[in-house]
């Protein structure tokens, strides 16, 4: 219990004294924040932290998370030199491949690690056994080793972080329970505890499994579920005085190990997971006094893991078990953290660490502290941003189905293009049944069912990519691609996120948020980016002016909460009185694109669609097949065409009328995978693909969508500065063999020097080549330069090519 008097005011209040809360406090203090208070309802570490296994691995599938974990290791190492060390032991780690597929994954990861300067290298099974002599090599195909991974004592780490925070002025109040959070005008103002009330500007919810409960205090849904997670510790049996064993993971067998004193700690991810205190109908209900406690041992659910552990380390069947731990840990629906500012201004969350919170804590503390101080993320944190979750996660049923699926597949190999199976279908297009009846293969994005392709379209199997890129590949995509380039394709894009922005200051507001001039007059459509204050691309979308006081915004399916949240945040901060309404569910959207698009559309409307009457980037209200619709001349595939927006109840009749009108022109219904191939060829950027908060429009080749003529828009100053100092460029790379398809994150080198990593890749069927995009230093980005890209340990030659790769003069788009 702290003896400091209870404060009446602070700038920042952190709720939760686990490894997350103390790390955020530590980093805020490091950044010079002076008025930071941390409340913990019991003792520090008494949530999930005290019973953690403490393994710290750095390499993850996501580059940002890898950088964060690398920061954790640097920090934990440096804490050893302070008066409050964290008991960091840099014992290294081994990952075993017990299947050929796992070995492929390992080789792919070794390639990524190279781009981070991480010393991950392949070792033979025998070398693995040399490092960890207890291993039985039966079924082991190969392995990798990273010397800078390690283990830490989670409680000591938390105490060390808390000590560092205290040294820099943070006040920590234990046994102080937050009961209520007060807001005014959707902004936090006060935190009420059982010891008193404090006024504050910012609240950071570091409540671990209790985070959803804290979120409910301000009506914010935090889709985290407490899941039981188990491990055991054996009796001591290792010889004394020897070098500490590295940590060991054998994901094919679902298990991990580390040395604990002179025994082994062994845990894993059960295939029969179990939520705790939450179920399919109810949110979590954690007992008031659940601190410093564990759950009842569940040997039955652990049996598969125990048996597997004995297969890999036969000694496990001989040694006794000293301790069996079953503790709850907060899992999110996609195994990524849940970070950032929520829909309530000033209310941040840093929770849902999915059993890698000890490895992540250092990095989490850093990025969340920076986010709070800057008011926006300082790295590309989209994968961890709470705003990635849409409204479906308001349902306990949907959330738990997703969490369960993810928990149980935690150690599985996740191939690109893999689709979620649980909780489907959730959101459907109004013409979903038509697609299903016509052979659609659906994918899921942000809980929307979308057509990936129609399996009735049979293409050339010989184009199947080599390796992983060929796993979830269909020859139908090339057929749909060619139909769009040669005649026309029709795409159901009803899941697009759409918003109406209205108010007398709507034009002024949008021209402040957007980098482009978006108020060009009624009926004009503009592609724009919204920038953060560093000039990074916070979002990109199209804006159509509908009237003097109303605009229509369309953005990607997954970005409604994020992009519209950003608009609301800026409106709030800058006092723009505008209405921002999400109208995604009201309108269907069809894209009809290709050289015959005009011929087809002309058959179902009397409107003059000629280029002179209906130019590119214009939008009109017209009648299509007898129904009122908005048609916008725009394309995401690089062809002549329109996007048609209409009320959902009219969607089916208009779709069928278009299909019928298109019959004589070989119009083909197509899916999202074809869009991906078409847009890669044309060089259209995708947010969260080639562009994100860390990239600016100059380096991304999007300077054409910036209007520096406007003297005031968000991020302008940084953007002007950035223009003087563009150090890297987004380049298009082509590969002669269309089957050599990079997936993202692969290392790029010239000679023996690694110069970058791939951002995105795919197949360009018109080009007849594989395509990738990457940011390279200007010195390396000259057109014609040969580079090598590592595809599963194989270096493949690519060429930096002139952009756009397809129709550089835009003749097709503007025909
Ligand atoms: C069995 C097990 C093994 C694990 N092994 C590993 C591993 O090997 N490596 C790894 O990286 N991670 C591991 N983890 C995960 C890791 O332990 C967690 O991710 C991490 O400890 C979570 O930290 P936290 O700060 O988010 O939550 P917590 O430690 O739970 O802290 C949240 C705190 O908030 C407090 N709080 C909640 N509500 C209030 C309120 N209203 N007022 C005041 N205070 C409040 C709680 O009392 C609690 O102390 C493991 C987890 C488990 C369960």
mmCIF file of C-alpha atoms in Angstrom, residues 283-485:
data_model
loop_
_atom_site.group_PDB
_atom_site.id
_atom_site.type_symbol
_atom_site.label_atom_id
_atom_site.label_comp_id
_atom_site.label_asym_id
_atom_site.label_seq_id
_atom_site.Cartn_x
_atom_site.Cartn_y
_atom_site.Cartn_z
ATOM 1 C CA UNK A 283 -19.183 -11.445 -21.416
ATOM 2 C CA UNK A 284 -16.521 -12.245 -18.831
ATOM 3 C CA UNK A 285 -17.544 -12.039 -15.197
ATOM 4 C CA UNK A 286 -14.345 -12.230 -13.205
ATOM 5 C CA UNK A 287 -14.823 -12.563 -9.454
ATOM 6 C CA UNK A 288 -14.109 -9.374 -7.519
ATOM 7 C CA UNK A 289 -11.413 -11.082 -5.479
ATOM 8 C CA UNK A 290 -9.607 -12.824 -8.348
ATOM 9 C CA UNK A 291 -6.061 -11.627 -7.792
ATOM 10 C CA UNK A 292 -3.008 -13.715 -7.076
ATOM 11 C CA UNK A 293 -5.113 -16.781 -7.887
ATOM 12 C CA UNK A 294 -4.985 -19.687 -10.294
ATOM 13 C CA UNK A 295 -7.600 -21.908 -11.891
ATOM 14 C CA UNK A 296 -8.149 -25.566 -11.133
ATOM 15 C CA UNK A 297 -5.746 -27.922 -12.911
ATOM 16 C CA UNK A 298 -7.271 -29.566 -15.973
ATOM 17 C CA UNK A 299 -5.091 -32.550 -16.749
ATOM 18 C CA UNK A 300 -7.537 -34.026 -19.193
ATOM 19 C CA UNK A 301 -7.323 -31.056 -21.533
ATOM 20 C CA UNK A 302 -3.546 -31.048 -21.126
ATOM 21 C CA UNK A 303 -3.098 -34.717 -21.932
ATOM 22 C CA UNK A 304 -2.262 -34.334 -25.635
ATOM 23 C CA UNK A 305 0.399 -31.794 -24.773
ATOM 24 C CA UNK A 306 1.845 -33.947 -21.994
ATOM 25 C CA UNK A 307 2.039 -36.954 -24.330
ATOM 26 C CA UNK A 308 3.675 -34.852 -27.051
ATOM 27 C CA UNK A 309 6.217 -33.519 -24.584
ATOM 28 C CA UNK A 310 7.272 -37.066 -23.776
ATOM 29 C CA UNK A 311 7.704 -37.820 -27.463
ATOM 30 C CA UNK A 312 10.106 -34.949 -27.886
ATOM 31 C CA UNK A 313 11.819 -35.232 -24.496
ATOM 32 C CA UNK A 314 11.504 -38.829 -23.276
ATOM 33 C CA UNK A 315 12.834 -37.818 -19.875
ATOM 34 C CA UNK A 316 9.481 -36.066 -19.323
ATOM 35 C CA UNK A 317 7.891 -39.472 -18.755
ATOM 36 C CA UNK A 318 10.333 -40.205 -15.933
ATOM 37 C CA UNK A 319 10.508 -37.001 -13.936
ATOM 38 C CA UNK A 320 7.928 -35.916 -11.418
ATOM 39 C CA UNK A 321 5.801 -32.798 -11.711
ATOM 40 C CA UNK A 322 6.493 -30.187 -9.061
ATOM 41 C CA UNK A 323 3.905 -27.652 -10.104
ATOM 42 C CA UNK A 324 0.969 -27.447 -12.482
ATOM 43 C CA UNK A 325 -0.227 -23.985 -13.413
ATOM 44 C CA UNK A 326 -3.557 -23.122 -14.955
ATOM 45 C CA UNK A 327 -3.891 -19.373 -15.305
ATOM 46 C CA UNK A 328 -6.220 -17.135 -17.276
ATOM 47 C CA UNK A 329 -4.775 -14.902 -19.984
ATOM 48 C CA UNK A 330 -6.517 -12.331 -22.184
ATOM 49 C CA UNK A 331 -6.823 -13.495 -25.796
ATOM 50 C CA UNK A 332 -8.051 -11.422 -28.705
ATOM 51 C CA UNK A 333 -9.931 -12.820 -31.732
ATOM 52 C CA UNK A 334 -6.805 -12.740 -33.925
ATOM 53 C CA UNK A 335 -3.925 -13.310 -31.495
ATOM 54 C CA UNK A 336 -2.725 -9.740 -31.913
ATOM 55 C CA UNK A 337 -2.592 -7.198 -29.100
ATOM 56 C CA UNK A 338 -5.395 -4.737 -28.505
ATOM 57 C CA UNK A 339 -3.819 -1.277 -28.341
ATOM 58 C CA UNK A 340 -4.609 2.365 -28.831
ATOM 59 C CA UNK A 341 -7.140 5.085 -28.334
ATOM 60 C CA UNK A 342 -10.745 3.941 -28.353
ATOM 61 C CA UNK A 343 -13.889 5.712 -29.525
ATOM 62 C CA UNK A 344 -13.853 7.653 -26.246
ATOM 63 C CA UNK A 345 -11.266 10.421 -26.521
ATOM 64 C CA UNK A 346 -8.409 9.983 -24.086
ATOM 65 C CA UNK A 347 -9.378 6.398 -23.239
ATOM 66 C CA UNK A 348 -6.575 4.083 -24.360
ATOM 67 C CA UNK A 349 -6.207 0.354 -24.050
ATOM 68 C CA UNK A 350 -3.123 -1.866 -23.883
ATOM 69 C CA UNK A 351 -4.297 -5.399 -23.201
ATOM 70 C CA UNK A 352 -5.029 -8.773 -24.801
ATOM 71 C CA UNK A 353 -1.458 -9.990 -24.921
ATOM 72 C CA UNK A 354 -2.363 -13.550 -25.990
ATOM 73 C CA UNK A 355 0.313 -15.344 -23.976
ATOM 74 C CA UNK A 356 3.140 -13.309 -25.440
ATOM 75 C CA UNK A 357 2.807 -10.306 -23.182
ATOM 76 C CA UNK A 358 6.108 -10.814 -21.417
ATOM 77 C CA UNK A 359 7.939 -10.944 -24.731
ATOM 78 C CA UNK A 360 5.932 -7.987 -25.943
ATOM 79 C CA UNK A 361 5.746 -5.795 -22.825
ATOM 80 C CA UNK A 362 8.813 -3.666 -23.516
ATOM 81 C CA UNK A 363 7.661 -2.883 -27.034
ATOM 82 C CA UNK A 364 4.038 -2.456 -25.996
ATOM 83 C CA UNK A 365 5.023 0.068 -23.328
ATOM 84 C CA UNK A 366 7.081 1.983 -25.857
ATOM 85 C CA UNK A 367 4.517 2.186 -28.647
ATOM 86 C CA UNK A 368 1.585 2.939 -26.357
ATOM 87 C CA UNK A 369 3.506 5.652 -24.510
ATOM 88 C CA UNK A 370 4.534 7.207 -27.819
ATOM 89 C CA UNK A 371 0.950 6.946 -29.075
ATOM 90 C CA UNK A 372 -0.320 8.808 -26.004
ATOM 91 C CA UNK A 373 2.308 11.530 -26.179
ATOM 92 C CA UNK A 374 1.976 12.054 -29.947
ATOM 93 C CA UNK A 375 -1.797 11.534 -30.004
ATOM 94 C CA UNK A 376 -1.347 9.022 -32.829
ATOM 95 C CA UNK A 377 0.674 5.846 -33.378
ATOM 96 C CA UNK A 378 4.310 6.386 -34.258
ATOM 97 C CA UNK A 379 4.638 3.031 -36.029
ATOM 98 C CA UNK A 380 2.383 1.009 -38.284
ATOM 99 C CA UNK A 381 0.246 -0.558 -35.546
ATOM 100 C CA UNK A 382 -2.816 -1.347 -37.614
ATOM 101 C CA UNK A 383 -2.679 -5.081 -36.805
ATOM 102 C CA UNK A 384 -2.833 -4.263 -33.095
ATOM 103 C CA UNK A 385 -5.100 -1.241 -33.188
ATOM 104 C CA UNK A 386 -8.382 -1.722 -31.312
ATOM 105 C CA UNK A 387 -10.008 0.051 -34.268
ATOM 106 C CA UNK A 388 -9.487 -3.032 -36.429
ATOM 107 C CA UNK A 389 -12.484 -4.598 -34.690
ATOM 108 C CA UNK A 390 -15.878 -3.968 -36.245
ATOM 109 C CA UNK A 391 -19.337 -4.140 -34.721
ATOM 110 C CA UNK A 392 -19.536 -7.944 -34.935
ATOM 111 C CA UNK A 393 -17.259 -8.125 -31.912
ATOM 112 C CA UNK A 394 -19.995 -6.565 -29.793
ATOM 113 C CA UNK A 395 -21.380 -10.080 -29.687
ATOM 114 C CA UNK A 396 -19.914 -12.437 -27.052
ATOM 115 C CA UNK A 397 -20.774 -15.357 -29.313
ATOM 116 C CA UNK A 398 -18.943 -14.036 -32.373
ATOM 117 C CA UNK A 399 -15.958 -12.989 -30.278
ATOM 118 C CA UNK A 400 -15.573 -16.274 -28.431
ATOM 119 C CA UNK A 401 -15.907 -18.324 -31.615
ATOM 120 C CA UNK A 402 -13.062 -16.328 -33.147
ATOM 121 C CA UNK A 403 -10.918 -16.433 -30.000
ATOM 122 C CA UNK A 404 -11.396 -20.189 -29.715
ATOM 123 C CA UNK A 405 -10.448 -20.792 -33.343
ATOM 124 C CA UNK A 406 -7.321 -18.716 -32.935
ATOM 125 C CA UNK A 407 -6.220 -20.127 -29.615
ATOM 126 C CA UNK A 408 -6.474 -23.664 -30.911
ATOM 127 C CA UNK A 409 -4.588 -22.802 -34.090
ATOM 128 C CA UNK A 410 -1.950 -20.713 -32.275
ATOM 129 C CA UNK A 411 0.929 -22.929 -33.312
ATOM 130 C CA UNK A 412 -0.431 -23.893 -36.735
ATOM 131 C CA UNK A 413 1.256 -22.726 -39.889
ATOM 132 C CA UNK A 414 -0.816 -19.872 -41.218
ATOM 133 C CA UNK A 415 -0.630 -19.854 -44.971
ATOM 134 C CA UNK A 416 -1.350 -16.648 -46.860
ATOM 135 C CA UNK A 417 -4.880 -16.561 -48.125
ATOM 136 C CA UNK A 418 -6.076 -18.869 -45.351
ATOM 137 C CA UNK A 419 -9.652 -18.054 -44.401
ATOM 138 C CA UNK A 420 -11.205 -18.011 -40.941
ATOM 139 C CA UNK A 421 -13.750 -20.768 -40.486
ATOM 140 C CA UNK A 422 -15.569 -19.813 -37.301
ATOM 141 C CA UNK A 423 -18.626 -17.566 -36.938
ATOM 142 C CA UNK A 424 -19.466 -17.534 -40.635
ATOM 143 C CA UNK A 425 -21.409 -16.267 -42.390
ATOM 144 C CA UNK A 426 -21.837 -13.110 -40.322
ATOM 145 C CA UNK A 427 -22.404 -10.124 -42.626
ATOM 146 C CA UNK A 428 -23.679 -10.821 -46.124
ATOM 147 C CA UNK A 429 -24.111 -8.822 -49.272
ATOM 148 C CA UNK A 430 -27.757 -8.429 -50.329
ATOM 149 C CA UNK A 431 -26.971 -10.678 -53.292
ATOM 150 C CA UNK A 432 -25.035 -13.300 -51.350
ATOM 151 C CA UNK A 433 -27.472 -16.023 -52.400
ATOM 152 C CA UNK A 434 -26.959 -15.206 -56.085
ATOM 153 C CA UNK A 435 -23.203 -15.626 -55.655
ATOM 154 C CA UNK A 436 -23.629 -18.897 -53.772
ATOM 155 C CA UNK A 437 -25.931 -20.244 -56.474
ATOM 156 C CA UNK A 438 -23.358 -19.340 -59.138
ATOM 157 C CA UNK A 439 -20.397 -21.173 -57.673
ATOM 158 C CA UNK A 440 -18.803 -18.443 -55.573
ATOM 159 C CA UNK A 441 -15.981 -19.299 -53.229
ATOM 160 C CA UNK A 442 -16.256 -16.835 -50.388
ATOM 161 C CA UNK A 443 -13.599 -15.217 -48.301
ATOM 162 C CA UNK A 444 -14.157 -13.245 -45.153
ATOM 163 C CA UNK A 445 -13.031 -9.726 -44.390
ATOM 164 C CA UNK A 446 -14.016 -7.839 -41.269
ATOM 165 C CA UNK A 447 -16.837 -10.370 -40.817
ATOM 166 C CA UNK A 448 -18.225 -9.744 -44.333
ATOM 167 C CA UNK A 449 -18.604 -12.648 -46.739
ATOM 168 C CA UNK A 450 -17.075 -11.615 -50.063
ATOM 169 C CA UNK A 451 -16.580 -13.475 -53.313
ATOM 170 C CA UNK A 452 -12.940 -14.512 -53.721
ATOM 171 C CA UNK A 453 -13.663 -16.054 -57.130
ATOM 172 C CA UNK A 454 -16.207 -18.297 -58.830
ATOM 173 C CA UNK A 455 -14.932 -21.848 -58.910
ATOM 174 C CA UNK A 456 -16.853 -22.469 -62.136
ATOM 175 C CA UNK A 457 -14.213 -20.397 -63.960
ATOM 176 C CA UNK A 458 -11.470 -22.834 -64.958
ATOM 177 C CA UNK A 459 -8.079 -21.466 -65.924
ATOM 178 C CA UNK A 460 -4.559 -22.704 -66.517
ATOM 179 C CA UNK A 461 -3.341 -24.849 -63.614
ATOM 180 C CA UNK A 462 0.240 -24.467 -64.830
ATOM 181 C CA UNK A 463 0.249 -20.945 -63.422
ATOM 182 C CA UNK A 464 -0.076 -22.181 -59.833
ATOM 183 C CA UNK A 465 2.634 -20.400 -57.818
ATOM 184 C CA UNK A 466 5.501 -22.386 -56.337
ATOM 185 C CA UNK A 467 5.271 -23.002 -52.576
ATOM 186 C CA UNK A 468 2.970 -21.286 -50.145
ATOM 187 C CA UNK A 469 1.557 -18.779 -52.602
ATOM 188 C CA UNK A 470 0.080 -21.735 -54.459
ATOM 189 C CA UNK A 471 -1.628 -23.209 -51.418
ATOM 190 C CA UNK A 472 -4.893 -21.243 -51.529
ATOM 191 C CA UNK A 473 -4.703 -20.331 -55.175
ATOM 192 C CA UNK A 474 -7.317 -20.798 -57.867
ATOM 193 C CA UNK A 475 -6.937 -20.781 -61.617
ATOM 194 C CA UNK A 476 -10.323 -19.000 -61.715
ATOM 195 C CA UNK A 477 -8.587 -15.741 -60.842
ATOM 196 C CA UNK A 478 -6.695 -15.500 -64.128
ATOM 197 C CA UNK A 479 -9.925 -16.149 -66.039
ATOM 198 C CA UNK A 480 -11.649 -13.318 -64.204
ATOM 199 C CA UNK A 481 -8.606 -11.082 -64.630
ATOM 200 C CA UNK A 482 -8.559 -11.595 -68.405
ATOM 201 C CA UNK A 483 -12.328 -11.148 -68.714
ATOM 202 C CA UNK A 484 -12.007 -7.744 -67.046
ATOM 203 C CA UNK A 485 -9.100 -6.682 -69.241
#
